[in-house]
PDB file of C-alpha atoms and ligand atoms in Angstrom:
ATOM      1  CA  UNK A   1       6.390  -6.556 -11.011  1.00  0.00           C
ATOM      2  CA  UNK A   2       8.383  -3.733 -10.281  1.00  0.00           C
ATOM      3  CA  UNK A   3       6.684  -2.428  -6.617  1.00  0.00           C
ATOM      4  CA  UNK A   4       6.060   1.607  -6.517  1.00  0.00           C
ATOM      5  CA  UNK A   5       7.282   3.420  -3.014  1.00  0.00           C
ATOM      6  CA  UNK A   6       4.528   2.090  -0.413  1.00  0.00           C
ATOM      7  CA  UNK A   7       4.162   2.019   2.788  1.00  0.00           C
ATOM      8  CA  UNK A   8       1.126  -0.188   4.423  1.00  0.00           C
ATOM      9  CA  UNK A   9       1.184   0.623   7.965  1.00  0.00           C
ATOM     10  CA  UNK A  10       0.828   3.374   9.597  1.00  0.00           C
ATOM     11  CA  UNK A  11      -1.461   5.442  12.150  1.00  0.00           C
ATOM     12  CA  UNK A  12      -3.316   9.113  12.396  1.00  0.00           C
ATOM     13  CA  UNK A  13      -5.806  10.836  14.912  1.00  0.00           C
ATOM     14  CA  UNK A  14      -8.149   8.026  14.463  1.00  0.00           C
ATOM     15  CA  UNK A  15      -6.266   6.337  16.552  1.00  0.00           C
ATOM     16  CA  UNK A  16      -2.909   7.096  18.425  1.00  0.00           C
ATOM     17  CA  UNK A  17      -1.140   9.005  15.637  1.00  0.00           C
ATOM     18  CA  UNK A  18      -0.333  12.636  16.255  1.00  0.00           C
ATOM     19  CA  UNK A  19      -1.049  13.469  12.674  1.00  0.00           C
ATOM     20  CA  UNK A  20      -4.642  13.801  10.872  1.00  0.00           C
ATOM     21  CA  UNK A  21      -5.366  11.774   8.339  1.00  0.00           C
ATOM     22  CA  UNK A  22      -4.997  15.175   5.918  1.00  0.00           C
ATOM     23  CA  UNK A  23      -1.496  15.254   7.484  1.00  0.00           C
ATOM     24  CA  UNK A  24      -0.538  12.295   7.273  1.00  0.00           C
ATOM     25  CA  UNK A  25      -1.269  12.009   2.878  1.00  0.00           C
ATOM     26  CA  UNK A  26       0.740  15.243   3.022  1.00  0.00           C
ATOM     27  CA  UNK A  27       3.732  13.683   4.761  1.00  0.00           C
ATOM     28  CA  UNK A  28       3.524  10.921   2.675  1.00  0.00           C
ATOM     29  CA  UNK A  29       3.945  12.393  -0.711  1.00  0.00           C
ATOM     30  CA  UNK A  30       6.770  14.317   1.018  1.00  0.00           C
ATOM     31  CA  UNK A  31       8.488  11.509   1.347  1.00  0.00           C
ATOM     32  CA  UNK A  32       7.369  10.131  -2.242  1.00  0.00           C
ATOM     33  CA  UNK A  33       5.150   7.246  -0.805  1.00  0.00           C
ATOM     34  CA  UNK A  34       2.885   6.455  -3.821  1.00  0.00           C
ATOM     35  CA  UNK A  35       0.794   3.601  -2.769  1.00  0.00           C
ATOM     36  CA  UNK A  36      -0.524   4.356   1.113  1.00  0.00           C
ATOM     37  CA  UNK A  37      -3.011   2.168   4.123  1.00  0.00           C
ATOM     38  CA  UNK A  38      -3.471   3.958   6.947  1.00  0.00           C
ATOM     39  CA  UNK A  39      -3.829   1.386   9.448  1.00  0.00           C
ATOM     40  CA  UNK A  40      -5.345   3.048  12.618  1.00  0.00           C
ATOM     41  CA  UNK A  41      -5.936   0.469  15.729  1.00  0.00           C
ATOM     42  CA  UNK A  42      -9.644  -0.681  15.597  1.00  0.00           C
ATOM     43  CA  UNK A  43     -10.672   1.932  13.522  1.00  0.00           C
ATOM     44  CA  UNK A  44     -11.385   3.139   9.550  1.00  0.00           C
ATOM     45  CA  UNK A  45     -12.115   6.479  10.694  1.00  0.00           C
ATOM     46  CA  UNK A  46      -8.944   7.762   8.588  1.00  0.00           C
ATOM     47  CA  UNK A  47     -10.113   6.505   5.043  1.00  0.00           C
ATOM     48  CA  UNK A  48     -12.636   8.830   4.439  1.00  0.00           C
ATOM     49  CA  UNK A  49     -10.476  12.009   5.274  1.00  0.00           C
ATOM     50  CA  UNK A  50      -7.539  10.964   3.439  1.00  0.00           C
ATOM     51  CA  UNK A  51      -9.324  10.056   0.205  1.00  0.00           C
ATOM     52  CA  UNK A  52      -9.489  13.615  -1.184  1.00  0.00           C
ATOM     53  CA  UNK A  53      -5.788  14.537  -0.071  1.00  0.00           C
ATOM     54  CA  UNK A  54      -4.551  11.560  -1.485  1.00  0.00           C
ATOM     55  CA  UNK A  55      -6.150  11.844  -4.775  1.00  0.00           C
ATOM     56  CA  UNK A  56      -4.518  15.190  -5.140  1.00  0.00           C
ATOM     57  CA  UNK A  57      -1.539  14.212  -4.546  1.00  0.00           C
ATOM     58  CA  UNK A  58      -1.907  11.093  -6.421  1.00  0.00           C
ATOM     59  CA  UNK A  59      -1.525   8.020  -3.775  1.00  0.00           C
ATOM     60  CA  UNK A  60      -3.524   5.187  -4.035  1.00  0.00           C
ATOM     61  CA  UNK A  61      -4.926   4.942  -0.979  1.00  0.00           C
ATOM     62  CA  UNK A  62      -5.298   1.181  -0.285  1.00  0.00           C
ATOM     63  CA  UNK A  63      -8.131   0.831   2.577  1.00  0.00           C
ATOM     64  CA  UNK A  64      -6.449  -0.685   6.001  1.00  0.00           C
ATOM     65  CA  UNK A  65      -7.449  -1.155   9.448  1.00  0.00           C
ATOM     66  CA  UNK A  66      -4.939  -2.640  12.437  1.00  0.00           C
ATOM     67  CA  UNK A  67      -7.027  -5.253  14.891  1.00  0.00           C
ATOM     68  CA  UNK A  68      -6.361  -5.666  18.060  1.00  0.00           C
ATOM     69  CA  UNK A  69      -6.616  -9.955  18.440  1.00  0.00           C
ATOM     70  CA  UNK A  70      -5.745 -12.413  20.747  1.00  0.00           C
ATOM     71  CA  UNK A  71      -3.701 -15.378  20.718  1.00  0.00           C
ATOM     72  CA  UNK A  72      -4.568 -17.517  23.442  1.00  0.00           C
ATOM     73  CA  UNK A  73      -3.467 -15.258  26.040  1.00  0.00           C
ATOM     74  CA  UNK A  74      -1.529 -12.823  23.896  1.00  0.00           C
ATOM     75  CA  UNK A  75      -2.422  -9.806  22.427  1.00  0.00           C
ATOM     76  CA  UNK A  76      -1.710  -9.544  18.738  1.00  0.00           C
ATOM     77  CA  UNK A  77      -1.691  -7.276  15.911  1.00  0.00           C
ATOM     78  CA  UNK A  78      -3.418  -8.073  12.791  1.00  0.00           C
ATOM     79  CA  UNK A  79      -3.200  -5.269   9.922  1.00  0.00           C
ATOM     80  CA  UNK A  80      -6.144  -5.918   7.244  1.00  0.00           C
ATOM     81  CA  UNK A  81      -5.635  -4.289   3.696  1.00  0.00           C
ATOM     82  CA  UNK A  82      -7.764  -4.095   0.608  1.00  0.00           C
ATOM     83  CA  UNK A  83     -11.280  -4.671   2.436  1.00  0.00           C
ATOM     84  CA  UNK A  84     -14.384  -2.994   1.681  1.00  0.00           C
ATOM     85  CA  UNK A  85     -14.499  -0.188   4.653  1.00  0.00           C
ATOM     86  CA  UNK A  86     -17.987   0.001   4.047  1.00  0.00           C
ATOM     87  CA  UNK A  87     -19.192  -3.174   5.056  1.00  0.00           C
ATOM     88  CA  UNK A  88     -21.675  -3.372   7.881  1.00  0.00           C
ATOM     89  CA  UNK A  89     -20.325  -6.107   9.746  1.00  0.00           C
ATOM     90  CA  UNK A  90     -16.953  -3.941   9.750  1.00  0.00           C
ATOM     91  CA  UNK A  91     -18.346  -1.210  11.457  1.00  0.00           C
ATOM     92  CA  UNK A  92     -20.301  -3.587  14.051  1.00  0.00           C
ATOM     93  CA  UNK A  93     -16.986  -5.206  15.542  1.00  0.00           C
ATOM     94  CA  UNK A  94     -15.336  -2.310  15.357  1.00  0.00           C
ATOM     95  CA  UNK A  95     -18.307  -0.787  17.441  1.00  0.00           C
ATOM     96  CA  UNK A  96     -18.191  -3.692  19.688  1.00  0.00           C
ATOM     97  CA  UNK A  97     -13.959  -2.779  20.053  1.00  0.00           C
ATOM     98  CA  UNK A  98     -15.180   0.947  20.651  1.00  0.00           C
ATOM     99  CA  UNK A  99     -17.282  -0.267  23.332  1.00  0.00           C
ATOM    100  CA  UNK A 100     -14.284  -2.134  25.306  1.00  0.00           C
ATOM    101  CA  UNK A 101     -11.710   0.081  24.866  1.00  0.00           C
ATOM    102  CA  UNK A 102     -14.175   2.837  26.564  1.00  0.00           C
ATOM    103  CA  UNK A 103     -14.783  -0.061  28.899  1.00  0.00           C
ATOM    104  CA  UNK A 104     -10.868  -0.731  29.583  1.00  0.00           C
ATOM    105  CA  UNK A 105     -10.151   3.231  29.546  1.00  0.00           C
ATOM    106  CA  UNK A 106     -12.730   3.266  32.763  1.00  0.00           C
ATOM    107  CA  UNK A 107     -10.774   0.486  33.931  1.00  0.00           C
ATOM    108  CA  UNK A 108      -7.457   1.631  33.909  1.00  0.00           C
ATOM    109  CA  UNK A 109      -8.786   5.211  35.158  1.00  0.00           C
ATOM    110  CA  UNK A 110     -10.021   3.514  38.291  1.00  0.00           C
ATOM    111  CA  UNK A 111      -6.828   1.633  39.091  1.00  0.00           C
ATOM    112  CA  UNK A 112      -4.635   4.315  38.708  1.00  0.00           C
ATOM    113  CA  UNK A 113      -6.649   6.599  41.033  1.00  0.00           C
ATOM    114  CA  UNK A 114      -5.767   3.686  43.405  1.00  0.00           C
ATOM    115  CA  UNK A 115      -2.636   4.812  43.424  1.00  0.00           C
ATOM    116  CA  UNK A 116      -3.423   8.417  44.453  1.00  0.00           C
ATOM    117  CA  UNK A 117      -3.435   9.408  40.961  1.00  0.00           C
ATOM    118  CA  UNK A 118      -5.478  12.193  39.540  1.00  0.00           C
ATOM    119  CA  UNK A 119      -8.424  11.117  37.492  1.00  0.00           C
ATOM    120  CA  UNK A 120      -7.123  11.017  34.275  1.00  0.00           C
ATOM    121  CA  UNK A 121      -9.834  10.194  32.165  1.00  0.00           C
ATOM    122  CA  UNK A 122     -11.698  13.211  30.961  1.00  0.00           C
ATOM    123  CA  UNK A 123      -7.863  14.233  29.425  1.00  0.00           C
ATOM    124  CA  UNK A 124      -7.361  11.021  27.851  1.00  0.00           C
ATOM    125  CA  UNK A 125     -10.901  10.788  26.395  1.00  0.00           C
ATOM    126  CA  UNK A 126      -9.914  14.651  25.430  1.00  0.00           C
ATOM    127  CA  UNK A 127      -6.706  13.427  24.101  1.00  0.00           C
ATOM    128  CA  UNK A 128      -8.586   9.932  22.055  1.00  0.00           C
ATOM    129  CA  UNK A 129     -11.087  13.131  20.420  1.00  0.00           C
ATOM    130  CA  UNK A 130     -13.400  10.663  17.796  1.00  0.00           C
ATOM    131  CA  UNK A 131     -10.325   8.195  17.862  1.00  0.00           C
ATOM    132  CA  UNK A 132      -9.957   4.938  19.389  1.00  0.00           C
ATOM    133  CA  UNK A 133      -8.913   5.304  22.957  1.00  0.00           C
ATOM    134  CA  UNK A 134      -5.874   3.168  23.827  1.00  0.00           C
ATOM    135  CA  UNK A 135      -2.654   2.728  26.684  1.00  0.00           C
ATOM    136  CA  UNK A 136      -0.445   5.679  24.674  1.00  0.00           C
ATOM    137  CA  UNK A 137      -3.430   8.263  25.484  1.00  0.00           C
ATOM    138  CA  UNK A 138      -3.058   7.436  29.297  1.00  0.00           C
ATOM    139  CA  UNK A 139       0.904   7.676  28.574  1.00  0.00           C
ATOM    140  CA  UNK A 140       0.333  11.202  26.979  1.00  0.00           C
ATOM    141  CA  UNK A 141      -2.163  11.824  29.705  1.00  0.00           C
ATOM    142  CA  UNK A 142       0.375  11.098  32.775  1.00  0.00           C
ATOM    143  CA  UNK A 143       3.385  13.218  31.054  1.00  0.00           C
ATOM    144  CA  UNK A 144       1.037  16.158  30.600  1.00  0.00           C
ATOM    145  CA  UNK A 145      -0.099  15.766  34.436  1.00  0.00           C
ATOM    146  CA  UNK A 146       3.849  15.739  35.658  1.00  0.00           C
ATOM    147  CA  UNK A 147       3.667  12.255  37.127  1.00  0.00           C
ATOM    148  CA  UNK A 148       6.112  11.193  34.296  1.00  0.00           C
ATOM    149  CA  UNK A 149       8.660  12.425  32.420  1.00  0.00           C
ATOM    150  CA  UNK A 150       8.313  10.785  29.302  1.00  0.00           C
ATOM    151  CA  UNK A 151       5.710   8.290  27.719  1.00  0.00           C
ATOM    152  CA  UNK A 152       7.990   5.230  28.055  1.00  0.00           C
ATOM    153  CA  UNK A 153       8.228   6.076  31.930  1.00  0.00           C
ATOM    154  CA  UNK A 154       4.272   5.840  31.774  1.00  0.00           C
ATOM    155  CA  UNK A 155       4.381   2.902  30.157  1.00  0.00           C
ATOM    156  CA  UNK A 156       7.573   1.421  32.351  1.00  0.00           C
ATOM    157  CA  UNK A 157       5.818   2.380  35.336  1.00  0.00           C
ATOM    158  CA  UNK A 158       2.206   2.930  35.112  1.00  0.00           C
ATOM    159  CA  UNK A 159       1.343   1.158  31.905  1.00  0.00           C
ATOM    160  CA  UNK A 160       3.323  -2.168  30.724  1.00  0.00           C
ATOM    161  CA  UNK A 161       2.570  -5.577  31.370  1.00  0.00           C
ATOM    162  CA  UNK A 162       2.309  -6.434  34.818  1.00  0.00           C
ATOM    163  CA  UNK A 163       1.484  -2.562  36.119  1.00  0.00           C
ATOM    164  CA  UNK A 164      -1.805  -1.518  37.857  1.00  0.00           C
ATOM    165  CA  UNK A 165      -2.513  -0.020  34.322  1.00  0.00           C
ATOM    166  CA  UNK A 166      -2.107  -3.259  32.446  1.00  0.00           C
ATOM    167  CA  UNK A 167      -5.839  -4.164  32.364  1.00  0.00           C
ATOM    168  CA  UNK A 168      -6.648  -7.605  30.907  1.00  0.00           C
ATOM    169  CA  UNK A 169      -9.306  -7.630  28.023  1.00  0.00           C
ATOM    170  CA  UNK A 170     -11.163  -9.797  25.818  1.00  0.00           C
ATOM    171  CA  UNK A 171      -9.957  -9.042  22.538  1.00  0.00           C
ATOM    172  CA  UNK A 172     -11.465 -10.739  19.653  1.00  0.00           C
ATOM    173  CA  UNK A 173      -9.781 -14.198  18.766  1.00  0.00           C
ATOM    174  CA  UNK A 174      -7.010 -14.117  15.739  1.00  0.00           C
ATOM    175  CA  UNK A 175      -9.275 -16.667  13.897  1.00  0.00           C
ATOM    176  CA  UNK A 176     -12.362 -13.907  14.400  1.00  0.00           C
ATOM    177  CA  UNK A 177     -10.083 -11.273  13.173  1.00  0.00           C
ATOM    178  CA  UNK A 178      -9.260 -13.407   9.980  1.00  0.00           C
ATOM    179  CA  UNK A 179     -12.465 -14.174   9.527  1.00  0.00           C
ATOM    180  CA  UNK A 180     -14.267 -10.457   9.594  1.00  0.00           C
ATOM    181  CA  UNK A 181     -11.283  -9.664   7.085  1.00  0.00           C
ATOM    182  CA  UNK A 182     -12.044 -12.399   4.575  1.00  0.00           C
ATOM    183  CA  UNK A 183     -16.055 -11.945   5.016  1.00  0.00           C
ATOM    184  CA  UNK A 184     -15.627  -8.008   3.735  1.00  0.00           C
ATOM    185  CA  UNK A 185     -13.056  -9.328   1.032  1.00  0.00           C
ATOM    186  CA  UNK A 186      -9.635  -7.870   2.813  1.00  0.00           C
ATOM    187  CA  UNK A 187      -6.271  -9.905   3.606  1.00  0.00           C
ATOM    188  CA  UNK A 188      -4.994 -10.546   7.091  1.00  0.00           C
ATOM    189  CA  UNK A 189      -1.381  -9.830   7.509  1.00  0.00           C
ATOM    190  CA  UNK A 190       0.107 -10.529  11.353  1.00  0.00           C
ATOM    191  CA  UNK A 191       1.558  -7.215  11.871  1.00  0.00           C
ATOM    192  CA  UNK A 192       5.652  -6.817  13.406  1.00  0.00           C
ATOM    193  CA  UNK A 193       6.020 -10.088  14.031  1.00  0.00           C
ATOM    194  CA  UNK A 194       9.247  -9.609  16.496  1.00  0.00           C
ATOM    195  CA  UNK A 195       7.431  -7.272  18.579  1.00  0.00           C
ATOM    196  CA  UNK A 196       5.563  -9.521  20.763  1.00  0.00           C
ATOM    197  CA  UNK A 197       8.746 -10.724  23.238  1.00  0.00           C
ATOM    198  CA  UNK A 198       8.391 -14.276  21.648  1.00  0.00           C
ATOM    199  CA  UNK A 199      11.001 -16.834  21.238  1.00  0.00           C
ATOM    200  CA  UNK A 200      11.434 -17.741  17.650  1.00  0.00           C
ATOM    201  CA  UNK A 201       9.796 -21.387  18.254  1.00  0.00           C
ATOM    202  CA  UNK A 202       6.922 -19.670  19.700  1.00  0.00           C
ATOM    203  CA  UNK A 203       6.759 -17.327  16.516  1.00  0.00           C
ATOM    204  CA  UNK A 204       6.537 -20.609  14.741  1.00  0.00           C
ATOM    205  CA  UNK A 205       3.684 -22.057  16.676  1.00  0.00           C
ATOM    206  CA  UNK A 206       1.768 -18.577  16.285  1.00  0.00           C
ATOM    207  CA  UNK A 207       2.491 -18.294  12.557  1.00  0.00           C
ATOM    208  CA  UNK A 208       1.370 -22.001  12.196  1.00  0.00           C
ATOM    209  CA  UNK A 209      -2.085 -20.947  14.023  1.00  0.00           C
ATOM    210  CA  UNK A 210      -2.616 -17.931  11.888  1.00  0.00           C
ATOM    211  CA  UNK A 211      -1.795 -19.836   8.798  1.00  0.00           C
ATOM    212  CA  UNK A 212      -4.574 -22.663  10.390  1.00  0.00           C
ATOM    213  CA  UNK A 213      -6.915 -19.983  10.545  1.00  0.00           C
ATOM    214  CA  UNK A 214      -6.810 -18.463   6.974  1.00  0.00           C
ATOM    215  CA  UNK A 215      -3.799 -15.574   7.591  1.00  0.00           C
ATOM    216  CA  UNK A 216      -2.871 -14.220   4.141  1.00  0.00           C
ATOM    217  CA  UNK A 217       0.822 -12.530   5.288  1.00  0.00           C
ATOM    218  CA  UNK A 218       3.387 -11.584   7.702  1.00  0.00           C
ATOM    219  CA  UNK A 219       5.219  -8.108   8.098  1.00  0.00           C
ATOM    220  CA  UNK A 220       8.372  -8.826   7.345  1.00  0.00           C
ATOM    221  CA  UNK A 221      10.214  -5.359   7.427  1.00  0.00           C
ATOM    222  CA  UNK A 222       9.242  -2.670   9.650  1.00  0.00           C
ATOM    223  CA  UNK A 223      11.122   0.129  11.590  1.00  0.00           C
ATOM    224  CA  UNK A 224      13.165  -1.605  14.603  1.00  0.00           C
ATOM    225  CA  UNK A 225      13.832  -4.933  13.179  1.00  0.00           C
ATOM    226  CA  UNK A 226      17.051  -6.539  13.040  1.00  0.00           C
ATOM    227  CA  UNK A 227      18.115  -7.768   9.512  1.00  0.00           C
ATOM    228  CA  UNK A 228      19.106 -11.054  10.289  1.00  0.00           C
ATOM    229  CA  UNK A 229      15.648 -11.440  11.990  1.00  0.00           C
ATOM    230  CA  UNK A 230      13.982 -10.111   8.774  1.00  0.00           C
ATOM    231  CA  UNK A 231      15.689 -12.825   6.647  1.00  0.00           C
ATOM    232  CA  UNK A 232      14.685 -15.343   9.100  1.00  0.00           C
ATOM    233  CA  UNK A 233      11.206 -14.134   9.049  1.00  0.00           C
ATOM    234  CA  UNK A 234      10.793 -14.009   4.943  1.00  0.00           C
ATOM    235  CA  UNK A 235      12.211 -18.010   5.090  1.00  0.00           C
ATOM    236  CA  UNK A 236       9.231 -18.936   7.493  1.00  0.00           C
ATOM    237  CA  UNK A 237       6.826 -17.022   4.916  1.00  0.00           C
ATOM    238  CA  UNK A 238       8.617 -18.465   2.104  1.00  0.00           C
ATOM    239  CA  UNK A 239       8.193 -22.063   3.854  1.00  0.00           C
ATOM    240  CA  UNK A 240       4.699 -21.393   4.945  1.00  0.00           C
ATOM    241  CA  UNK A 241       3.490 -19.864   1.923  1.00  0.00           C
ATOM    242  CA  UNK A 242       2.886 -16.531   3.312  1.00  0.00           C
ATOM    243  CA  UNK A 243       2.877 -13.041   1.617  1.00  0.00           C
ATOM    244  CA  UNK A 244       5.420 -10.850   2.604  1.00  0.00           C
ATOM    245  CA  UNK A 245       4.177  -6.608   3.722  1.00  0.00           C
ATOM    246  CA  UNK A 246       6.192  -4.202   4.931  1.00  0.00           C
ATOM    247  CA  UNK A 247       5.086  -0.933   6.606  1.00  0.00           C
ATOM    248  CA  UNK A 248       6.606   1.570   8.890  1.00  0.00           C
ATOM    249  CA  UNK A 249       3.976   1.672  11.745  1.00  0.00           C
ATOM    250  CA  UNK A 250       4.689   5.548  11.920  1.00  0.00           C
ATOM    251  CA  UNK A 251       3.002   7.272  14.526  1.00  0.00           C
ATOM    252  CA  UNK A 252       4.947  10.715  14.893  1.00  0.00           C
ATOM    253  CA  UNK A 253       7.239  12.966  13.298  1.00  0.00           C
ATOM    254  CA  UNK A 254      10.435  13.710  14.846  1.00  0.00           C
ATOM    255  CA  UNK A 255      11.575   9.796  14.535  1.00  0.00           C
ATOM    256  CA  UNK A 256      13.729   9.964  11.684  1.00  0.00           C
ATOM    257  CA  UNK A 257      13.991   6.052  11.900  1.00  0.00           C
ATOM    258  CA  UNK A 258      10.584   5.659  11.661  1.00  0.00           C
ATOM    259  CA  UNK A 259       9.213   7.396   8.621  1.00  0.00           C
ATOM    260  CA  UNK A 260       6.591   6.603   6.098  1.00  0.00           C
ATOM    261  CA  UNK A 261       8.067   4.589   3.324  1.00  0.00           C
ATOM    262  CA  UNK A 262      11.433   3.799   5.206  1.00  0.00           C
ATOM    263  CA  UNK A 263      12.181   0.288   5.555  1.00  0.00           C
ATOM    264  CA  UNK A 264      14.677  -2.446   5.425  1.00  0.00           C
ATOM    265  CA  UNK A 265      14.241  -3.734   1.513  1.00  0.00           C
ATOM    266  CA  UNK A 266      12.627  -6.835   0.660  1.00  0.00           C
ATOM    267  CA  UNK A 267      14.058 -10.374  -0.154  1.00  0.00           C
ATOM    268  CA  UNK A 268      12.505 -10.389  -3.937  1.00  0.00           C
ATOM    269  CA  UNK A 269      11.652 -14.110  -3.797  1.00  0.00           C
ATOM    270  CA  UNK A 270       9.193 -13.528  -1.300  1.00  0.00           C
ATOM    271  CA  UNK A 271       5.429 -13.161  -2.629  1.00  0.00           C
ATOM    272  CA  UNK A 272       4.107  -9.469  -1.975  1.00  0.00           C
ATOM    273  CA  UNK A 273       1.078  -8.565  -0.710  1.00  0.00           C
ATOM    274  CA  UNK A 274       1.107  -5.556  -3.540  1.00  0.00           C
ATOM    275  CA  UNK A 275       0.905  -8.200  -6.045  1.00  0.00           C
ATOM    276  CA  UNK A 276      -2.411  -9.094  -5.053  1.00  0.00           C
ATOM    277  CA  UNK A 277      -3.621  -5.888  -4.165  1.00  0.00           C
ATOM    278  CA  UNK A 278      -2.916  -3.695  -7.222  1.00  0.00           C
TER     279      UNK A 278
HETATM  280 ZN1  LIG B   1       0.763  -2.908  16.285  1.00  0.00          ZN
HETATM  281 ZN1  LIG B   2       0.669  -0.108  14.244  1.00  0.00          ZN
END
């Protein structure tokens, strides 16, 4: 099957993507994407906006969400494609997940005015609008109040693991991710696998788990990754019987290296998540 120009992760508004969902479609058939999931953090707020826009500009807008999970004590990405968004026990976890970050958001708040900090909240909730609040708001929020220069100072100083802004939360397990995926009829695909700081024996053991608990796929090409870890990566899948998915996680413009539909090609051996999909 010869794969059209896709790209099957990515974020808008709805959660910490500059772009709407409207701009987002509109960026993508710039750049000639023709099969599109919009893969917001804990939300589906996107789908409905983009359907239109994408219509008219002929995408096939495949639904997608991106859930926050843990991992015994590590956080983890799961992207879900091809669910039914409007499933009622979708919109109850991600209620639940609206209800803790809000929670967390308070949190964080709290500690950083413990540092003589200004009380950022009301500008990060401003900042979140009807989207999922999350860490990069408070980044945006502390570069707009001076304290730092850039978001990656926020996050090196204020925001990363081990800062007074790093609160802990109770994330939903991986298996309980999987599981709300497969219940509304959607894959599970661990999203940038190298992301997460973990040697490639603990990659193993986590890919093992998610396989264990019903994962469908692995991201095997995304902005940032180094070939040789990418070819490493689609052996594992190939070995574990994972579906490969590749996706850009674009969040901004002005990132040439991250743009919708740019990524690393993939090893055709591997079974793709598109096959099952389209
Ligand atoms: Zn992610
Ligand atoms: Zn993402």
């Amino acid at each position: 099957m010869v794969l059209p120009k896709y790209d099957l992760h990515c974020h808008s508004t709805a959660s910490d993507g500059v772009l709407s969902p409207v701009e987002l479609v509109a960026r993508a058939a710039e750049q000639g994407v023709e099969v599109l999931a919009i893969t917001d953090h804990d939300s589906i707020g996107a789908i409905a906006q983009a359907q239109a826009p994408a219509q008219a500009a002929n995408i096939r807008l495949l639904p997608g969400v991106e859930l926050t999970a843990c991992w015994g004590s590590r956080v983890v990405h799961l992207v879900g494609l091809g669910f039914d968004p409007a499933a009622p026990s979708l919109q109850r976890y991600l209620d639940e997940l609206t209800v803790l970050r809000l929670d967390r958001a308070q949190r964080i708040a709290k500690k950083l005015m413990g540092r003589r900090l200004p009380d950022l909240l009301p500008a990060v909730l401003e900042l979140a609008g009807d989207g999922q609040v999350g860490r990069p708001h408070f980044a945006m929020a502390l570069v707009a109040a001076g304290v730092c220069e850039t978001e990656q100072q926020a996050f090196k100083n204020y925001l990363g693991t081990g800062k007074v802004g790093d609160v802990k939360m109770d994330w939903p397990a991986m298996s309980e991710a999987l599981a709300l995926l497969h219940g509304i009829g959607g894959l599970g695909i661990l999203a940038h696998p190298t992301k997460y700081r973990l040697t490639f024996s603990r990659l193993r053991s986590l890919l093992t788990d998610f396989v264990n608990a019903g994962g469908d796929g692995v991201e095997v090409s995304y902005a940032g990754i180094k070939p040789e870890h990418q070819r490493e990566l689609q052996k594992i899948a190939r070995k574990m019987d994972l579906m490969v998915s590749a996706g850009s996680d674009f969040h901004q413009p002005g990132r040439p290296w991250v743009e919708l539909g740019r990524f690393l090609p993939l090893d055709t051996e591997c079974r793709h998540v598109l096959t099952s999909l389209l």
